PDB file of C-alpha atoms in Angstrom:
ATOM      1  CA  MET J  16       6.135  19.095  -4.694  1.00  0.00           C
ATOM      2  CA  LEU J  17       4.014  19.422  -1.560  1.00  0.00           C
ATOM      3  CA  LYS J  18       0.340  19.248  -2.450  1.00  0.00           C
ATOM      4  CA  PRO J  19      -2.285  21.599  -1.006  1.00  0.00           C
ATOM      5  CA  ILE J  20      -4.682  19.986   1.466  1.00  0.00           C
ATOM      6  CA  LEU J  21      -7.836  19.535  -0.631  1.00  0.00           C
ATOM      7  CA  PRO J  22      -6.145  18.256  -3.807  1.00  0.00           C
ATOM      8  CA  PHE J  23      -4.120  15.795  -1.705  1.00  0.00           C
ATOM      9  CA  ALA J  24      -7.256  14.647   0.146  1.00  0.00           C
ATOM     10  CA  HIS J  25      -8.943  13.995  -3.190  1.00  0.00           C
ATOM     11  CA  GLU J  26      -5.889  12.183  -4.528  1.00  0.00           C
ATOM     12  CA  LEU J  27      -5.802   9.905  -1.478  1.00  0.00           C
ATOM     13  CA  ILE J  28      -9.472   8.955  -1.691  1.00  0.00           C
ATOM     14  CA  GLN J  29      -9.422   8.499  -5.473  1.00  0.00           C
ATOM     15  CA  ALA J  30      -6.401   6.173  -5.184  1.00  0.00           C
ATOM     16  CA  ALA J  31      -8.427   3.866  -2.920  1.00  0.00           C
ATOM     17  CA  ILE J  32     -11.499   3.661  -5.179  1.00  0.00           C
ATOM     18  CA  GLU J  33     -12.087   1.653  -8.329  1.00  0.00           C
ATOM     19  CA  PRO J  34     -15.107   1.551 -10.639  1.00  0.00           C
ATOM     20  CA  GLY J  35     -17.895  -0.496  -9.079  1.00  0.00           C
ATOM     21  CA  ASP J  36     -16.812   0.262  -5.507  1.00  0.00           C
ATOM     22  CA  PHE J  37     -18.874   1.456  -2.545  1.00  0.00           C
ATOM     23  CA  ALA J  38     -17.924   4.777  -0.879  1.00  0.00           C
ATOM     24  CA  ILE J  39     -19.232   7.246   1.690  1.00  0.00           C
ATOM     25  CA  ASP J  40     -19.241  11.021   1.907  1.00  0.00           C
ATOM     26  CA  ALA J  41     -19.771  11.454   5.639  1.00  0.00           C
ATOM     27  CA  THR J  42     -20.291  15.239   5.402  1.00  0.00           C
ATOM     28  CA  CYS J  43     -21.625  16.062   1.943  1.00  0.00           C
ATOM     29  CA  GLY J  44     -21.788  19.833   2.496  1.00  0.00           C
ATOM     30  CA  ASN J  45     -21.936  21.522  -0.905  1.00  0.00           C
ATOM     31  CA  GLY J  46     -21.471  18.261  -2.810  1.00  0.00           C
ATOM     32  CA  ASN J  47     -17.931  18.674  -4.114  1.00  0.00           C
ATOM     33  CA  ASP J  48     -16.574  15.498  -2.529  1.00  0.00           C
ATOM     34  CA  THR J  49     -19.770  13.614  -3.348  1.00  0.00           C
ATOM     35  CA  VAL J  50     -19.228  14.357  -7.043  1.00  0.00           C
ATOM     36  CA  ILE J  51     -15.615  13.149  -6.841  1.00  0.00           C
ATOM     37  CA  LEU J  52     -16.657   9.910  -5.124  1.00  0.00           C
ATOM     38  CA  SER J  53     -19.542   9.358  -7.540  1.00  0.00           C
ATOM     39  CA  GLN J  54     -17.276   9.745 -10.561  1.00  0.00           C
ATOM     40  CA  ALA J  55     -14.638   7.466  -9.007  1.00  0.00           C
ATOM     41  CA  VAL J  56     -17.027   4.569  -8.305  1.00  0.00           C
ATOM     42  CA  GLY J  57     -18.614   4.934 -11.734  1.00  0.00           C
ATOM     43  CA  SER J  58     -22.069   3.905 -12.902  1.00  0.00           C
ATOM     44  CA  ASN J  59     -21.791   0.434 -11.334  1.00  0.00           C
ATOM     45  CA  GLY J  60     -20.694   1.782  -7.954  1.00  0.00           C
ATOM     46  CA  LYS J  61     -22.602   3.368  -5.093  1.00  0.00           C
ATOM     47  CA  VAL J  62     -22.068   6.361  -2.814  1.00  0.00           C
ATOM     48  CA  LEU J  63     -23.874   7.181   0.411  1.00  0.00           C
ATOM     49  CA  ALA J  64     -23.746  10.910   1.204  1.00  0.00           C
ATOM     50  CA  PHE J  65     -24.671  12.123   4.702  1.00  0.00           C
ATOM     51  CA  ASP J  66     -25.407  15.489   6.209  1.00  0.00           C
ATOM     52  CA  VAL J  67     -27.493  16.765   9.118  1.00  0.00           C
ATOM     53  CA  GLN J  68     -28.502  19.931   7.265  1.00  0.00           C
ATOM     54  CA  LYS J  69     -31.231  19.963   4.628  1.00  0.00           C
ATOM     55  CA  GLN J  70     -29.385  22.891   2.980  1.00  0.00           C
ATOM     56  CA  ALA J  71     -26.373  20.601   2.384  1.00  0.00           C
ATOM     57  CA  ILE J  72     -28.500  17.776   0.988  1.00  0.00           C
ATOM     58  CA  GLU J  73     -30.209  20.199  -1.421  1.00  0.00           C
ATOM     59  CA  ALA J  74     -26.869  21.715  -2.526  1.00  0.00           C
ATOM     60  CA  THR J  75     -25.442  18.248  -3.128  1.00  0.00           C
ATOM     61  CA  LYS J  76     -28.538  17.178  -5.051  1.00  0.00           C
ATOM     62  CA  LYS J  77     -28.043  20.197  -7.374  1.00  0.00           C
ATOM     63  CA  ARG J  78     -24.368  19.329  -7.927  1.00  0.00           C
ATOM     64  CA  LEU J  79     -25.214  15.724  -8.761  1.00  0.00           C
ATOM     65  CA  PHE J  80     -27.910  16.859 -11.201  1.00  0.00           C
ATOM     66  CA  GLN J  81     -25.438  19.294 -12.808  1.00  0.00           C
ATOM     67  CA  TYR J  82     -23.045  16.370 -13.487  1.00  0.00           C
ATOM     68  CA  GLN J  83     -25.864  13.919 -14.304  1.00  0.00           C
ATOM     69  CA  LEU J  84     -24.746  11.523 -11.565  1.00  0.00           C
ATOM     70  CA  THR J  85     -27.313   9.001 -10.342  1.00  0.00           C
ATOM     71  CA  ASN J  86     -25.319   6.547  -8.217  1.00  0.00           C
ATOM     72  CA  VAL J  87     -25.623   8.495  -4.939  1.00  0.00           C
ATOM     73  CA  GLU J  88     -28.069   8.031  -2.098  1.00  0.00           C
ATOM     74  CA  LEU J  89     -28.470  11.274  -0.117  1.00  0.00           C
ATOM     75  CA  ILE J  90     -29.147  10.754   3.582  1.00  0.00           C
ATOM     76  CA  LEU J  91     -30.402  13.510   5.881  1.00  0.00           C
ATOM     77  CA  ASP J  92     -28.926  12.053   9.075  1.00  0.00           C
ATOM     78  CA  GLY J  93     -25.824  12.258  11.211  1.00  0.00           C
ATOM     79  CA  HIS J  94     -22.826  10.239  10.061  1.00  0.00           C
ATOM     80  CA  GLN J  95     -22.715   8.528  13.470  1.00  0.00           C
ATOM     81  CA  HIS J  96     -25.640   6.406  12.184  1.00  0.00           C
ATOM     82  CA  VAL J  97     -23.696   5.221   9.117  1.00  0.00           C
ATOM     83  CA  GLU J  98     -23.686   1.566  10.216  1.00  0.00           C
ATOM     84  CA  GLN J  99     -27.450   1.224   9.774  1.00  0.00           C
ATOM     85  CA  TYR J 100     -27.241   2.432   6.161  1.00  0.00           C
ATOM     86  CA  ILE J 101     -24.494   0.097   4.946  1.00  0.00           C
ATOM     87  CA  PRO J 102     -26.171  -2.755   3.056  1.00  0.00           C
ATOM     88  CA  GLU J 103     -25.359  -6.221   4.391  1.00  0.00           C
ATOM     89  CA  GLU J 104     -23.717  -7.239   1.099  1.00  0.00           C
ATOM     90  CA  ARG J 105     -21.365  -4.223   1.336  1.00  0.00           C
ATOM     91  CA  LYS J 106     -20.160  -4.855   4.913  1.00  0.00           C
ATOM     92  CA  GLN J 107     -16.349  -5.002   5.002  1.00  0.00           C
ATOM     93  CA  LYS J 108     -16.282  -4.067   1.300  1.00  0.00           C
ATOM     94  CA  LEU J 109     -16.190  -0.293   1.650  1.00  0.00           C
ATOM     95  CA  ALA J 110     -13.488   1.279  -0.537  1.00  0.00           C
ATOM     96  CA  GLY J 111     -13.372   4.692   1.058  1.00  0.00           C
ATOM     97  CA  ALA J 112     -14.957   7.543   2.920  1.00  0.00           C
ATOM     98  CA  ILE J 113     -14.294  11.245   3.212  1.00  0.00           C
ATOM     99  CA  PHE J 114     -15.081  13.768   5.949  1.00  0.00           C
ATOM    100  CA  ASN J 115     -14.801  17.560   5.930  1.00  0.00           C
ATOM    101  CA  LEU J 116     -14.946  18.418   9.610  1.00  0.00           C
ATOM    102  CA  GLY J 117     -16.105  21.740  10.987  1.00  0.00           C
ATOM    103  CA  TYR J 118     -19.152  23.557   9.616  1.00  0.00           C
ATOM    104  CA  LEU J 119     -20.841  24.070   6.274  1.00  0.00           C
ATOM    105  CA  PRO J 120     -19.418  27.197   4.607  1.00  0.00           C
ATOM    106  CA  ARG J 121     -21.905  30.084   4.302  1.00  0.00           C
ATOM    107  CA  SER J 122     -24.318  28.512   6.783  1.00  0.00           C
ATOM    108  CA  ASP J 123     -25.068  28.345  10.509  1.00  0.00           C
ATOM    109  CA  LYS J 124     -21.655  28.164  12.204  1.00  0.00           C
ATOM    110  CA  GLN J 125     -23.316  26.727  15.311  1.00  0.00           C
ATOM    111  CA  VAL J 126     -23.933  23.451  13.433  1.00  0.00           C
ATOM    112  CA  ILE J 127     -20.556  21.723  13.640  1.00  0.00           C
ATOM    113  CA  THR J 128     -19.167  18.216  13.580  1.00  0.00           C
ATOM    114  CA  LYS J 129     -18.512  16.911  17.083  1.00  0.00           C
ATOM    115  CA  PRO J 130     -15.903  14.534  18.517  1.00  0.00           C
ATOM    116  CA  PHE J 131     -18.273  11.787  19.660  1.00  0.00           C
ATOM    117  CA  THR J 132     -20.298  11.583  16.457  1.00  0.00           C
ATOM    118  CA  THR J 133     -17.233  11.839  14.212  1.00  0.00           C
ATOM    119  CA  ILE J 134     -15.328   9.149  16.111  1.00  0.00           C
ATOM    120  CA  THR J 135     -18.406   6.887  16.144  1.00  0.00           C
ATOM    121  CA  ALA J 136     -18.689   7.275  12.353  1.00  0.00           C
ATOM    122  CA  ILE J 137     -14.970   6.710  11.747  1.00  0.00           C
ATOM    123  CA  ASP J 138     -14.966   3.549  13.869  1.00  0.00           C
ATOM    124  CA  ALA J 139     -18.022   2.134  12.067  1.00  0.00           C
ATOM    125  CA  ILE J 140     -16.560   2.943   8.653  1.00  0.00           C
ATOM    126  CA  ALA J 141     -13.115   1.568   9.572  1.00  0.00           C
ATOM    127  CA  ALA J 142     -14.748  -1.708  10.631  1.00  0.00           C
ATOM    128  CA  ASN J 143     -16.360  -1.936   7.186  1.00  0.00           C
ATOM    129  CA  LEU J 144     -13.356  -1.030   5.036  1.00  0.00           C
ATOM    130  CA  LYS J 145     -11.936  -3.619   2.686  1.00  0.00           C
ATOM    131  CA  CYS J 146      -8.150  -4.137   2.654  1.00  0.00           C
ATOM    132  CA  GLY J 147      -6.650  -1.022   1.094  1.00  0.00           C
ATOM    133  CA  GLY J 148      -9.779   0.972   1.896  1.00  0.00           C
ATOM    134  CA  THR J 149      -9.159   4.515   3.077  1.00  0.00           C
ATOM    135  CA  ILE J 150     -10.871   7.144   5.207  1.00  0.00           C
ATOM    136  CA  VAL J 151      -9.793  10.736   4.569  1.00  0.00           C
ATOM    137  CA  CYS J 152     -10.655  13.451   7.094  1.00  0.00           C
ATOM    138  CA  VAL J 153     -10.011  17.087   6.282  1.00  0.00           C
ATOM    139  CA  VAL J 154      -9.905  18.688   9.716  1.00  0.00           C
ATOM    140  CA  TYR J 155     -10.962  22.327  10.016  1.00  0.00           C
ATOM    141  CA  TYR J 156     -10.602  23.439  13.628  1.00  0.00           C
ATOM    142  CA  GLY J 157     -10.433  27.244  13.772  1.00  0.00           C
ATOM    143  CA  HIS J 158     -14.009  27.582  15.068  1.00  0.00           C
ATOM    144  CA  PRO J 159     -15.475  27.149  18.562  1.00  0.00           C
ATOM    145  CA  GLY J 160     -15.451  23.403  19.300  1.00  0.00           C
ATOM    146  CA  GLY J 161     -12.945  22.668  16.533  1.00  0.00           C
ATOM    147  CA  GLU J 162      -9.894  22.333  18.763  1.00  0.00           C
ATOM    148  CA  GLN J 163     -11.680  19.765  20.941  1.00  0.00           C
ATOM    149  CA  GLU J 164     -12.634  17.667  17.912  1.00  0.00           C
ATOM    150  CA  LYS J 165      -9.096  17.914  16.523  1.00  0.00           C
ATOM    151  CA  GLN J 166      -7.531  16.726  19.783  1.00  0.00           C
ATOM    152  CA  ALA J 167     -10.076  13.942  20.300  1.00  0.00           C
ATOM    153  CA  LEU J 168      -9.398  12.635  16.778  1.00  0.00           C
ATOM    154  CA  LEU J 169      -5.621  12.746  17.166  1.00  0.00           C
ATOM    155  CA  ASN J 170      -5.856  10.920  20.490  1.00  0.00           C
ATOM    156  CA  HIS J 171      -8.303   8.318  19.182  1.00  0.00           C
ATOM    157  CA  LEU J 172      -6.563   7.568  15.882  1.00  0.00           C
ATOM    158  CA  ALA J 173      -3.221   7.164  17.654  1.00  0.00           C
ATOM    159  CA  THR J 174      -4.739   4.068  19.309  1.00  0.00           C
ATOM    160  CA  PHE J 175      -5.476   2.300  15.992  1.00  0.00           C
ATOM    161  CA  ASP J 176      -3.585  -0.993  15.801  1.00  0.00           C
ATOM    162  CA  GLN J 177      -0.617  -0.519  13.465  1.00  0.00           C
ATOM    163  CA  ASP J 178      -0.872  -4.152  12.364  1.00  0.00           C
ATOM    164  CA  HIS J 179      -4.251  -3.394  10.801  1.00  0.00           C
ATOM    165  CA  PHE J 180      -4.218   0.330   9.968  1.00  0.00           C
ATOM    166  CA  ARG J 181      -1.860   3.029   8.771  1.00  0.00           C
ATOM    167  CA  VAL J 182      -2.795   6.518   9.971  1.00  0.00           C
ATOM    168  CA  LEU J 183      -1.367   9.579   8.233  1.00  0.00           C
ATOM    169  CA  HIS J 184      -1.258  13.148   9.595  1.00  0.00           C
ATOM    170  CA  TYR J 185      -0.545  15.649   6.794  1.00  0.00           C
ATOM    171  CA  GLY J 186      -0.553  19.403   7.146  1.00  0.00           C
ATOM    172  CA  PHE J 187       1.378  22.626   6.887  1.00  0.00           C
ATOM    173  CA  ILE J 188       2.757  23.975  10.159  1.00  0.00           C
ATOM    174  CA  ASN J 189       3.840  27.428   8.963  1.00  0.00           C
ATOM    175  CA  GLN J 190       0.445  28.721   7.788  1.00  0.00           C
ATOM    176  CA  LYS J 191      -1.625  31.185   9.789  1.00  0.00           C
ATOM    177  CA  ASN J 192      -5.199  30.955  11.072  1.00  0.00           C
ATOM    178  CA  ASN J 193      -5.457  27.271  12.006  1.00  0.00           C
ATOM    179  CA  PRO J 194      -4.858  25.747   8.557  1.00  0.00           C
ATOM    180  CA  PRO J 195      -6.800  22.550   7.846  1.00  0.00           C
ATOM    181  CA  PHE J 196      -4.925  19.258   7.818  1.00  0.00           C
ATOM    182  CA  ILE J 197      -5.561  15.675   6.755  1.00  0.00           C
ATOM    183  CA  LEU J 198      -5.956  12.560   8.835  1.00  0.00           C
ATOM    184  CA  ALA J 199      -6.073   9.499   6.584  1.00  0.00           C
ATOM    185  CA  ILE J 200      -6.659   5.921   7.713  1.00  0.00           C
ATOM    186  CA  GLU J 201      -5.823   2.991   5.455  1.00  0.00           C
ATOM    187  CA  LYS J 202      -6.872  -0.549   6.341  1.00  0.00           C
ATOM    188  CA  LYS J 203      -3.922  -2.935   5.937  1.00  0.00           C
ATOM    189  CA  SER J 204      -5.650  -6.188   6.921  1.00  0.00           C
ATOM    190  CA  GLN J 205      -8.843  -7.615   8.354  1.00  0.00           C
ATOM    191  CA  ARG J 206      -8.859  -8.443  12.049  1.00  0.00           C
ATOM    192  CA  ASN J 207      -9.024 -12.168  12.757  1.00  0.00           C
TER     193      ASN J 207
END
């Protein structure tokens, strides 16, 4: 059975994470993915959750409180700065990261993810993944600027070395109104 986009995105990221792991929500938004990551890494794990909008950080904080989750550090900053927040002892030990690209639902639609910052974040996270670590991007592109980010990501991820990464493109091509799709990156081996 073909899985809908969001459940499949969650399945992919959860499959990469074990209790005690380190994970990143690169666009915490309303906190749904942050909760999933927090539960997956468990009480001995750690999640960094980024967003550029205070509204998103506050919404995520409420969701975490609702589920009594305390293993998340909320960061009001762009995900392109992720490298500076990864603790030295966690470098190249990152289990997974998730992105929801586009804009925060029910907010300012002018505040969107952008190709340069997203690609910068993906590259930094990919460099810090452990073997088997996975980045999952849910790509929403039906808004102004979305098509450019979509194309930039497809072009960039196609250049990832197949000896070190597997890159998946999953989506439905017969749905109307620019349906979201998944780009998932799995690290196969460390570069020597």
